[in-house]
Short mmCIF file of C-alpha atoms in Angstrom, two decimals:
data_model
loop_
_atom_site.label_atom_id
_atom_site.label_comp_id
_atom_site.label_asym_id
_atom_site.label_seq_id
_atom_site.Cartn_x
_atom_site.Cartn_y
_atom_site.Cartn_z
CA UNK A 1 -1.34 61.75 26.38
CA UNK A 2 -3.92 60.47 28.87
CA UNK A 3 -6.71 62.57 30.31
CA UNK A 4 -7.10 62.50 34.08
CA UNK A 5 -10.15 63.83 35.87
CA UNK A 6 -9.08 65.51 39.11
CA UNK A 7 -12.28 65.45 41.18
CA UNK A 8 -12.73 67.59 44.25
CA UNK A 9 -13.46 65.73 47.46
CA UNK A 10 -16.66 67.11 48.98
CA UNK A 11 -15.76 69.01 52.15
CA UNK A 12 -16.95 68.40 55.72
CA UNK A 13 -19.01 71.64 55.72
CA UNK A 14 -21.06 70.82 52.61
CA UNK A 15 -24.28 72.82 53.07
CA UNK A 16 -27.05 74.60 51.19
CA UNK A 17 -26.59 78.32 51.78
CA UNK A 18 -27.89 79.54 48.40
CA UNK A 19 -24.90 81.81 47.88
CA UNK A 20 -24.59 81.83 44.07
CA UNK A 21 -26.78 84.36 42.29
CA UNK A 22 -27.75 82.99 38.88
CA UNK A 23 -27.26 79.38 39.96
CA UNK A 24 -30.90 78.32 40.08
CA UNK A 25 -30.39 75.04 41.93
CA UNK A 26 -28.31 76.73 44.61
CA UNK A 27 -30.92 79.44 45.07
CA UNK A 28 -33.82 76.96 45.17
CA UNK A 29 -32.26 74.71 47.82
CA UNK A 30 -31.23 77.46 50.22
CA UNK A 31 -31.85 76.43 53.82
CA UNK A 32 -32.13 72.67 53.22
CA UNK A 33 -30.24 70.56 55.74
CA UNK A 34 -27.21 68.80 54.29
CA UNK A 35 -25.58 65.42 54.75
CA UNK A 36 -21.84 65.97 54.15
CA UNK A 37 -21.00 62.31 54.64
CA UNK A 38 -23.47 61.11 52.01
CA UNK A 39 -22.39 63.89 49.62
CA UNK A 40 -18.72 62.95 49.92
CA UNK A 41 -19.47 59.26 49.45
CA UNK A 42 -21.52 60.10 46.34
CA UNK A 43 -18.53 61.92 44.91
CA UNK A 44 -16.20 59.02 45.67
CA UNK A 45 -18.63 56.58 44.10
CA UNK A 46 -18.65 58.68 40.93
CA UNK A 47 -14.86 58.70 40.84
CA UNK A 48 -14.73 54.93 41.24
CA UNK A 49 -17.23 54.32 38.45
CA UNK A 50 -15.23 56.55 36.09
CA UNK A 51 -11.99 54.81 37.04
CA UNK A 52 -13.58 51.39 36.40
CA UNK A 53 -14.08 52.47 32.78
CA UNK A 54 -10.30 52.61 32.45
CA UNK A 55 -10.27 56.40 32.48
CA UNK A 56 -7.70 58.36 34.45
CA UNK A 57 -9.06 59.52 37.81
CA UNK A 58 -7.45 61.56 40.57
CA UNK A 59 -8.55 63.58 43.59
CA UNK A 60 -8.06 67.09 44.93
CA UNK A 61 -8.45 67.81 48.67
CA UNK A 62 -11.22 70.04 50.04
CA UNK A 63 -10.47 73.44 51.53
CA UNK A 64 -10.59 74.26 55.22
CA UNK A 65 -13.98 75.67 56.14
CA UNK A 66 -15.07 77.72 57.96
CA UNK A 67 -12.18 79.88 56.84
CA UNK A 68 -10.99 81.36 60.10
CA UNK A 69 -8.19 83.08 58.16
CA UNK A 70 -10.77 85.05 56.15
CA UNK A 71 -12.85 85.90 59.22
CA UNK A 72 -9.74 87.28 60.94
CA UNK A 73 -8.99 89.36 57.86
CA UNK A 74 -12.49 90.78 58.22
CA UNK A 75 -11.84 91.97 61.75
CA UNK A 76 -12.99 89.18 64.04
CA UNK A 77 -10.59 88.53 66.92
CA UNK A 78 -9.96 86.11 69.75
CA UNK A 79 -9.24 82.40 69.65
CA UNK A 80 -10.72 80.37 66.83
CA UNK A 81 -13.90 79.49 68.75
CA UNK A 82 -14.45 83.14 69.63
CA UNK A 83 -13.92 84.19 66.02
CA UNK A 84 -16.67 81.79 64.88
CA UNK A 85 -19.08 82.82 67.61
CA UNK A 86 -18.50 86.54 67.02
CA UNK A 87 -19.05 86.11 63.30
CA UNK A 88 -22.26 84.13 63.90
CA UNK A 89 -23.67 86.75 66.26
CA UNK A 90 -22.55 89.75 64.17
CA UNK A 91 -23.15 88.66 60.56
CA UNK A 92 -24.59 85.19 59.99
CA UNK A 93 -24.43 85.57 56.22
CA UNK A 94 -20.71 86.30 56.39
CA UNK A 95 -20.15 83.08 58.31
CA UNK A 96 -22.08 81.19 55.66
CA UNK A 97 -19.91 82.73 52.95
CA UNK A 98 -16.77 81.67 54.78
CA UNK A 99 -18.09 78.13 55.31
CA UNK A 100 -18.96 77.18 51.73
CA UNK A 101 -17.64 73.85 50.46
CA UNK A 102 -17.80 75.12 46.86
CA UNK A 103 -14.15 74.17 46.18
CA UNK A 104 -15.59 70.68 45.49
CA UNK A 105 -16.39 71.94 41.98
CA UNK A 106 -12.89 71.71 40.62
CA UNK A 107 -14.00 72.62 37.10
CA UNK A 108 -13.67 76.11 38.55
CA UNK A 109 -10.32 75.48 40.21
CA UNK A 110 -8.17 76.39 37.22
CA UNK A 111 -7.72 76.45 33.46
CA UNK A 112 -5.34 73.82 32.09
CA UNK A 113 -3.49 73.73 28.75
CA UNK A 114 -1.64 70.47 28.04
CA UNK A 115 1.95 70.50 26.91
CA UNK A 116 0.90 69.41 23.40
CA UNK A 117 -0.76 72.82 22.90
CA UNK A 118 1.97 75.13 24.18
CA UNK A 119 4.97 76.67 22.47
CA UNK A 120 7.33 75.79 25.32
CA UNK A 121 6.16 72.16 25.63
CA UNK A 122 5.13 72.63 29.26
CA UNK A 123 1.75 72.01 30.85
CA UNK A 124 0.31 75.36 31.98
CA UNK A 125 -2.20 75.79 34.81
CA UNK A 126 -3.80 79.07 35.94
CA UNK A 127 -5.84 78.88 39.16
CA UNK A 128 -9.09 80.82 38.83
CA UNK A 129 -9.50 83.97 40.91
CA UNK A 130 -13.31 83.46 41.03
CA UNK A 131 -13.61 87.13 41.85
CA UNK A 132 -17.28 87.48 40.93
CA UNK A 133 -18.47 85.64 44.05
CA UNK A 134 -16.93 86.36 47.46
CA UNK A 135 -17.42 82.85 48.85
CA UNK A 136 -15.48 81.46 45.89
CA UNK A 137 -12.86 84.18 45.64
CA UNK A 138 -11.35 83.04 48.94
CA UNK A 139 -10.49 79.68 47.35
CA UNK A 140 -7.67 80.98 45.16
CA UNK A 141 -4.78 80.95 47.70
CA UNK A 142 -5.42 77.36 48.78
CA UNK A 143 -6.01 76.22 45.21
CA UNK A 144 -2.69 77.75 44.17
CA UNK A 145 -0.90 76.04 47.05
CA UNK A 146 -2.47 72.65 46.26
CA UNK A 147 -1.70 72.84 42.54
CA UNK A 148 1.89 73.96 43.13
CA UNK A 149 2.30 71.06 45.55
CA UNK A 150 1.05 68.54 42.99
CA UNK A 151 2.57 70.04 39.84
CA UNK A 152 5.83 71.33 41.27
CA UNK A 153 8.34 69.95 38.74
CA UNK A 154 9.41 72.96 36.62
CA UNK A 155 10.71 70.71 33.87
CA UNK A 156 7.11 69.70 33.13
CA UNK A 157 4.70 72.18 34.70
CA UNK A 158 4.02 75.90 35.07
CA UNK A 159 1.45 76.83 37.71
CA UNK A 160 0.76 80.53 37.29
CA UNK A 161 -0.49 82.96 39.88
CA UNK A 162 -4.25 83.61 39.58
CA UNK A 163 -5.09 86.62 37.44
CA UNK A 164 -5.31 89.90 39.37
CA UNK A 165 -8.55 90.05 41.32
CA UNK A 166 -11.28 92.50 40.50
CA UNK A 167 -14.30 92.57 38.23
CA UNK A 168 -12.29 93.38 35.12
CA UNK A 169 -10.43 90.05 35.21
CA UNK A 170 -13.07 87.75 36.66
CA UNK A 171 -11.91 84.21 35.86
CA UNK A 172 -14.04 81.11 36.47
CA UNK A 173 -11.59 78.46 35.32
CA UNK A 174 -12.21 75.43 33.14
CA UNK A 175 -15.99 75.66 33.47
CA UNK A 176 -15.71 78.18 30.62
CA UNK A 177 -12.98 76.32 28.70
CA UNK A 178 -13.18 73.39 26.28
CA UNK A 179 -10.46 71.57 24.36
CA UNK A 180 -11.23 69.89 21.03
CA UNK A 181 -8.78 67.91 18.92
CA UNK A 182 -8.78 66.17 15.53
CA UNK A 183 -6.08 65.11 13.10
CA UNK A 184 -6.46 68.57 11.52
CA UNK A 185 -5.62 70.52 14.68
CA UNK A 186 -6.51 71.54 18.21
CA UNK A 187 -8.75 74.30 19.56
CA UNK A 188 -8.96 75.55 23.12
CA UNK A 189 -12.28 77.37 23.29
CA UNK A 190 -12.26 80.16 25.90
CA UNK A 191 -15.80 81.35 26.60
CA UNK A 192 -16.55 84.72 28.16
CA UNK A 193 -19.72 86.45 29.30
CA UNK A 194 -18.90 90.16 29.40
CA UNK A 195 -16.39 92.79 28.40
CA UNK A 196 -14.84 94.99 31.06
CA UNK A 197 -14.21 97.64 28.43
CA UNK A 198 -15.67 97.78 24.96
CA UNK A 199 -19.19 96.92 23.96
CA UNK A 200 -20.90 93.54 24.13
CA UNK A 201 -24.43 92.32 24.77
CA UNK A 202 -25.03 91.64 28.45
CA UNK A 203 -27.48 89.54 30.46
CA UNK A 204 -30.23 91.46 32.21
CA UNK A 205 -31.17 89.18 35.11
CA UNK A 206 -28.05 87.39 36.37
CA UNK A 207 -24.37 88.33 36.36
CA UNK A 208 -21.95 87.24 33.66
CA UNK A 209 -18.99 85.98 35.65
CA UNK A 210 -16.23 85.39 33.09
CA UNK A 211 -14.71 88.47 31.45
CA UNK A 212 -13.28 88.59 27.95
CA UNK A 213 -10.17 90.18 29.38
CA UNK A 214 -9.61 87.23 31.73
CA UNK A 215 -10.03 84.70 28.92
CA UNK A 216 -7.62 86.61 26.70
CA UNK A 217 -5.06 86.92 29.50
CA UNK A 218 -5.27 83.21 30.26
CA UNK A 219 -4.72 82.28 26.63
CA UNK A 220 -1.67 84.56 26.49
CA UNK A 221 -0.20 83.29 29.75
CA UNK A 222 -0.40 79.68 28.62
CA UNK A 223 1.93 80.38 25.70
CA UNK A 224 -0.40 78.59 23.30
CA UNK A 225 0.49 77.94 19.71
CA UNK A 226 -1.13 80.62 17.54
CA UNK A 227 -3.66 78.25 15.97
CA UNK A 228 -5.01 76.92 19.27
CA UNK A 229 -7.06 79.60 21.12
CA UNK A 230 -10.57 80.67 20.12
CA UNK A 231 -12.47 83.21 22.23
CA UNK A 232 -16.26 83.31 21.98
CA UNK A 233 -19.05 84.98 23.94
CA UNK A 234 -21.59 83.15 26.07
CA UNK A 235 -25.23 83.82 25.24
CA UNK A 236 -26.70 86.49 27.54
CA UNK A 237 -30.07 84.73 27.24
CA UNK A 238 -28.44 81.50 28.37
CA UNK A 239 -26.91 83.22 31.40
CA UNK A 240 -30.27 84.77 32.29
CA UNK A 241 -31.79 81.30 31.98
CA UNK A 242 -29.39 79.92 34.60
CA UNK A 243 -26.34 78.88 32.54
CA UNK A 244 -23.88 80.76 34.72
CA UNK A 245 -20.95 78.79 33.22
CA UNK A 246 -20.48 77.48 29.70
CA UNK A 247 -20.37 73.88 30.87
CA UNK A 248 -24.05 74.12 31.78
CA UNK A 249 -24.90 74.24 28.05
CA UNK A 250 -21.89 72.78 26.21
CA UNK A 251 -19.43 69.91 26.52
CA UNK A 252 -16.55 68.95 24.24
CA UNK A 253 -14.06 66.11 24.11
CA UNK A 254 -11.58 65.18 21.39
CA UNK A 255 -13.58 65.42 18.13
CA UNK A 256 -17.07 65.69 19.68
CA UNK A 257 -18.89 68.87 20.69
CA UNK A 258 -22.41 68.97 22.16
CA UNK A 259 -24.06 72.34 22.69
CA UNK A 260 -27.36 74.10 23.17
CA UNK A 261 -28.29 77.00 20.92
CA UNK A 262 -28.24 79.28 23.99
CA UNK A 263 -24.69 78.34 24.98
CA UNK A 264 -23.05 81.02 22.82
CA UNK A 265 -23.81 84.19 20.95
CA UNK A 266 -24.22 83.05 17.33
CA UNK A 267 -23.89 79.33 18.02
CA UNK A 268 -23.83 78.62 14.29
CA UNK A 269 -20.87 80.96 13.99
CA UNK A 270 -18.80 79.16 16.62
CA UNK A 271 -19.64 75.82 14.98
CA UNK A 272 -18.45 77.16 11.63
CA UNK A 273 -15.19 78.37 13.15
CA UNK A 274 -14.58 75.03 14.82
CA UNK A 275 -15.26 73.07 11.64
CA UNK A 276 -12.92 75.31 9.64
CA UNK A 277 -10.11 74.67 12.12
CA UNK A 278 -10.77 71.03 12.96
CA UNK A 279 -12.04 69.64 9.67
CA UNK A 280 -14.76 67.14 8.73
CA UNK A 281 -13.98 64.65 11.51
CA UNK A 282 -15.42 67.05 14.11
CA UNK A 283 -18.84 65.80 15.26
CA UNK A 284 -21.25 68.50 16.46
CA UNK A 285 -24.64 67.80 18.05
CA UNK A 286 -26.60 71.04 18.35
CA UNK A 287 -29.83 71.24 20.39
CA UNK A 288 -32.41 73.96 19.80
CA UNK A 289 -35.01 75.18 22.25
CA UNK A 290 -37.80 73.15 20.67
CA UNK A 291 -35.96 69.87 21.09
CA UNK A 292 -34.54 70.74 24.51
CA UNK A 293 -36.06 73.76 26.26
CA UNK A 294 -33.49 75.92 28.03
CA UNK A 295 -35.26 75.42 31.39
CA UNK A 296 -34.96 71.63 31.05
CA UNK A 297 -31.29 71.86 30.11
CA UNK A 298 -30.55 74.03 33.17
CA UNK A 299 -32.64 71.92 35.53
CA UNK A 300 -31.22 68.52 34.54
CA UNK A 301 -27.69 69.35 33.26
CA UNK A 302 -27.32 67.00 30.25
CA UNK A 303 -24.45 69.17 28.97
CA UNK A 304 -22.75 69.01 32.36
CA UNK A 305 -22.11 65.37 31.62
CA UNK A 306 -18.57 64.08 31.43
CA UNK A 307 -17.78 63.13 27.83
CA UNK A 308 -15.01 60.58 28.27
CA UNK A 309 -12.76 58.67 25.89
CA UNK A 310 -12.21 55.07 26.99
CA UNK A 311 -9.04 53.07 26.31
CA UNK A 312 -10.62 51.45 23.22
CA UNK A 313 -11.31 54.88 21.67
CA UNK A 314 -15.08 54.84 22.24
CA UNK A 315 -16.76 57.43 24.44
CA UNK A 316 -19.06 57.39 27.46
CA UNK A 317 -21.46 60.17 28.43
CA UNK A 318 -21.49 60.22 32.24
CA UNK A 319 -24.69 62.12 32.98
CA UNK A 320 -26.51 63.15 36.15
CA UNK A 321 -29.40 60.91 37.16
CA UNK A 322 -31.74 63.89 36.84
CA UNK A 323 -31.51 63.65 33.03
CA UNK A 324 -33.52 60.41 33.15
CA UNK A 325 -36.44 62.35 34.65
CA UNK A 326 -36.58 64.69 31.65
CA UNK A 327 -37.88 63.23 28.40
CA UNK A 328 -36.31 66.05 26.37
CA UNK A 329 -32.88 65.85 28.02
CA UNK A 330 -32.75 62.06 27.86
CA UNK A 331 -33.79 62.03 24.20
CA UNK A 332 -31.11 64.59 23.35
CA UNK A 333 -28.35 62.44 24.83
CA UNK A 334 -29.78 59.41 23.04
CA UNK A 335 -29.68 61.38 19.77
CA UNK A 336 -26.06 62.29 20.45
CA UNK A 337 -25.23 58.61 20.94
CA UNK A 338 -27.05 57.66 17.73
CA UNK A 339 -25.41 60.37 15.61
CA UNK A 340 -21.85 60.22 16.93
CA UNK A 341 -20.27 56.83 16.38
CA UNK A 342 -17.62 57.09 19.15
CA UNK A 343 -20.33 57.57 21.81
CA UNK A 344 -21.62 54.12 22.70
CA UNK A 345 -22.78 54.48 26.31
CA UNK A 346 -24.71 56.75 28.65
CA UNK A 347 -23.72 56.20 32.27
CA UNK A 348 -26.12 57.77 34.77
CA UNK A 349 -24.54 58.95 38.01
CA UNK A 350 -26.15 59.86 41.32
CA UNK A 351 -24.60 63.17 42.38
CA UNK A 352 -27.79 64.66 43.77
CA UNK A 353 -26.10 66.43 46.69
CA UNK A 354 -23.93 68.31 44.22
CA UNK A 355 -26.82 68.90 41.79
CA UNK A 356 -28.85 70.52 44.58
CA UNK A 357 -26.17 73.19 44.77
CA UNK A 358 -25.91 73.53 40.99
CA UNK A 359 -23.02 71.23 40.11
CA UNK A 360 -23.27 68.15 37.90
CA UNK A 361 -20.66 65.47 37.10
CA UNK A 362 -18.57 67.81 34.93
CA UNK A 363 -18.49 70.51 37.63
CA UNK A 364 -16.83 68.06 40.01
CA UNK A 365 -13.71 67.50 37.92
CA UNK A 366 -10.76 69.35 36.43
CA UNK A 367 -9.48 67.77 33.22
CA UNK A 368 -5.70 67.42 33.00
CA UNK A 369 -4.00 65.69 30.05
CA UNK A 370 -0.68 64.14 31.01
CA UNK A 371 2.04 62.23 29.24
CA UNK A 372 3.49 59.21 31.04
CA UNK A 373 6.49 61.27 32.15
CA UNK A 374 4.26 64.09 33.36
CA UNK A 375 2.12 61.68 35.35
CA UNK A 376 5.23 60.31 37.04
CA UNK A 377 6.22 63.88 37.96
CA UNK A 378 2.93 64.60 39.78
CA UNK A 379 3.55 64.77 43.51
CA UNK A 380 1.44 62.98 46.11
CA UNK A 381 -0.81 59.94 46.27
CA UNK A 382 -3.73 61.36 44.31
CA UNK A 383 -4.35 58.92 41.45
CA UNK A 384 -7.37 56.81 42.35
CA UNK A 385 -7.03 53.06 42.64
CA UNK A 386 -8.97 50.56 44.74
CA UNK A 387 -6.73 51.05 47.76
CA UNK A 388 -7.02 54.85 47.73
CA UNK A 389 -10.78 54.64 47.18
CA UNK A 390 -11.10 52.38 50.21
CA UNK A 391 -8.90 54.66 52.32
CA UNK A 392 -10.87 57.76 51.35
CA UNK A 393 -14.21 56.05 51.96
CA UNK A 394 -13.08 55.02 55.42
CA UNK A 395 -11.72 58.53 56.05
CA UNK A 396 -15.05 60.16 55.15
CA UNK A 397 -17.01 57.66 57.23
CA UNK A 398 -14.81 58.36 60.27
CA UNK A 399 -14.83 62.13 60.13
CA UNK A 400 -17.90 63.54 58.37
CA UNK A 401 -21.21 64.40 59.97
CA UNK A 402 -24.40 62.98 58.51
CA UNK A 403 -26.39 66.16 59.14
CA UNK A 404 -25.37 69.82 58.95
CA UNK A 405 -27.42 72.99 59.39
CA UNK A 406 -26.49 76.66 59.43
CA UNK A 407 -26.40 76.62 63.23
CA UNK A 408 -23.61 74.04 63.14
CA UNK A 409 -21.24 76.37 61.28
CA UNK A 410 -20.46 78.32 64.46
CA UNK A 411 -19.80 75.14 66.46
CA UNK A 412 -16.11 75.06 67.48
CA UNK A 413 -16.35 71.27 67.53
CA UNK A 414 -17.06 71.27 63.80
CA UNK A 415 -13.88 73.26 63.17
CA UNK A 416 -11.88 70.84 65.30
CA UNK A 417 -13.42 67.86 63.51
CA UNK A 418 -12.66 69.41 60.13
CA UNK A 419 -9.04 70.18 60.95
CA UNK A 420 -8.50 66.72 62.39
CA UNK A 421 -9.91 65.21 59.19
CA UNK A 422 -7.88 67.43 56.86
CA UNK A 423 -4.67 66.86 58.77
CA UNK A 424 -5.16 63.13 58.39
CA UNK A 425 -6.05 63.57 54.70
CA UNK A 426 -2.83 65.38 53.86
CA UNK A 427 -0.93 62.43 55.30
CA UNK A 428 -3.09 59.93 53.43
CA UNK A 429 -2.53 61.81 50.14
CA UNK A 430 1.15 62.43 50.97
CA UNK A 431 0.87 66.17 50.32
CA UNK A 432 2.59 67.65 53.35
CA UNK A 433 1.24 70.87 54.89
CA UNK A 434 -1.18 72.67 52.56
CA UNK A 435 -3.59 74.34 54.99
CA UNK A 436 -3.24 77.54 56.98
CA UNK A 437 -3.85 75.75 60.28
CA UNK A 438 -0.90 73.47 59.46
CA UNK A 439 1.37 76.46 58.98
CA UNK A 440 1.62 75.87 55.24
CA UNK A 441 4.03 78.23 53.46
CA UNK A 442 2.91 80.65 50.78
CA UNK A 443 3.91 79.33 47.35
#
């Protein structure tokens, strides 16, 4: 099995609308002008640096934004230009919601269970419904279509429908899911923030997005072997401190697990459970609030690093550049490297455009473990090599604006530019029609 990081390409309408309550960076940067071209090139640079380590790297296409389909569902009529202008003059916030490029954070795109973990020997994928935030909930139909286009071979893959929408089954995807593996066994850790029925401690300031019921349903749907799933609650204090997803305060890979004491309710308890299942070869590095204050962890995202196994079996921590500006965060990652023998490198990445909206390196990728046969069955030209990186860099440079403000979202020319770019992208990635404006079928 080889792990591939499917990174989301930053979309042409990348902007700072401050739409995500509880995401402190998003809220703090509301109203800043954006540079979509620079943001997309940052993301591509990150992908290339990961690929150069010998680690599997692939891409997922951005979604069409503004979503004219959604605006029409909400009652705006006329041609596409009129729909945008009516939305802008009637409800500017609604246009912002329908223009978000948040699908770039593919850690929220879906939850993935590799075939090694399932009873039927198939790789299972469940696209997230993201029902807790309107601007993200509209991603699910396109995400489903994209994933069923890529993973369409039924002899290898099952791409489920998203869970039913609604607060009770709010599902945020792999940002609340970790997979750990040792010679003693495998654990897929499904984190949740609230119960839809039954009692559980709840955050007081910001919403808990992932429900227990969604995590339990996802584990059932993936037909996991009985010993694999473990459900555990996020810390309400961590959520109130800005850790809206588990991957803000915890990261796991193979036999290594790094976490902050505010990642989970009873963090010592989850560590005990993991060690009982995975044995003595599990390495855990646990930060407390004295070593790494919660505010520093949320501001700089050391746990939102990518913890990556290289071909020689050693590991790299690919961390956001902001960690270097925090003595506490930098020292924690250095301690992790000192204490865990497989970790021999910290690679600092510049993903500032993403960080300003609350997404670090780990937010930008969906982890998918594939056998050689499964990789061959993936449809499209999505595995990154030098040629694809060059093609995508040229594509971004041709089509993306270098400055975007809220006023631009109602510009019909932006919609035309975006559709022209995406139509070319689907040809470049050999995906066929996946967007509504292309007349893509429902899958």
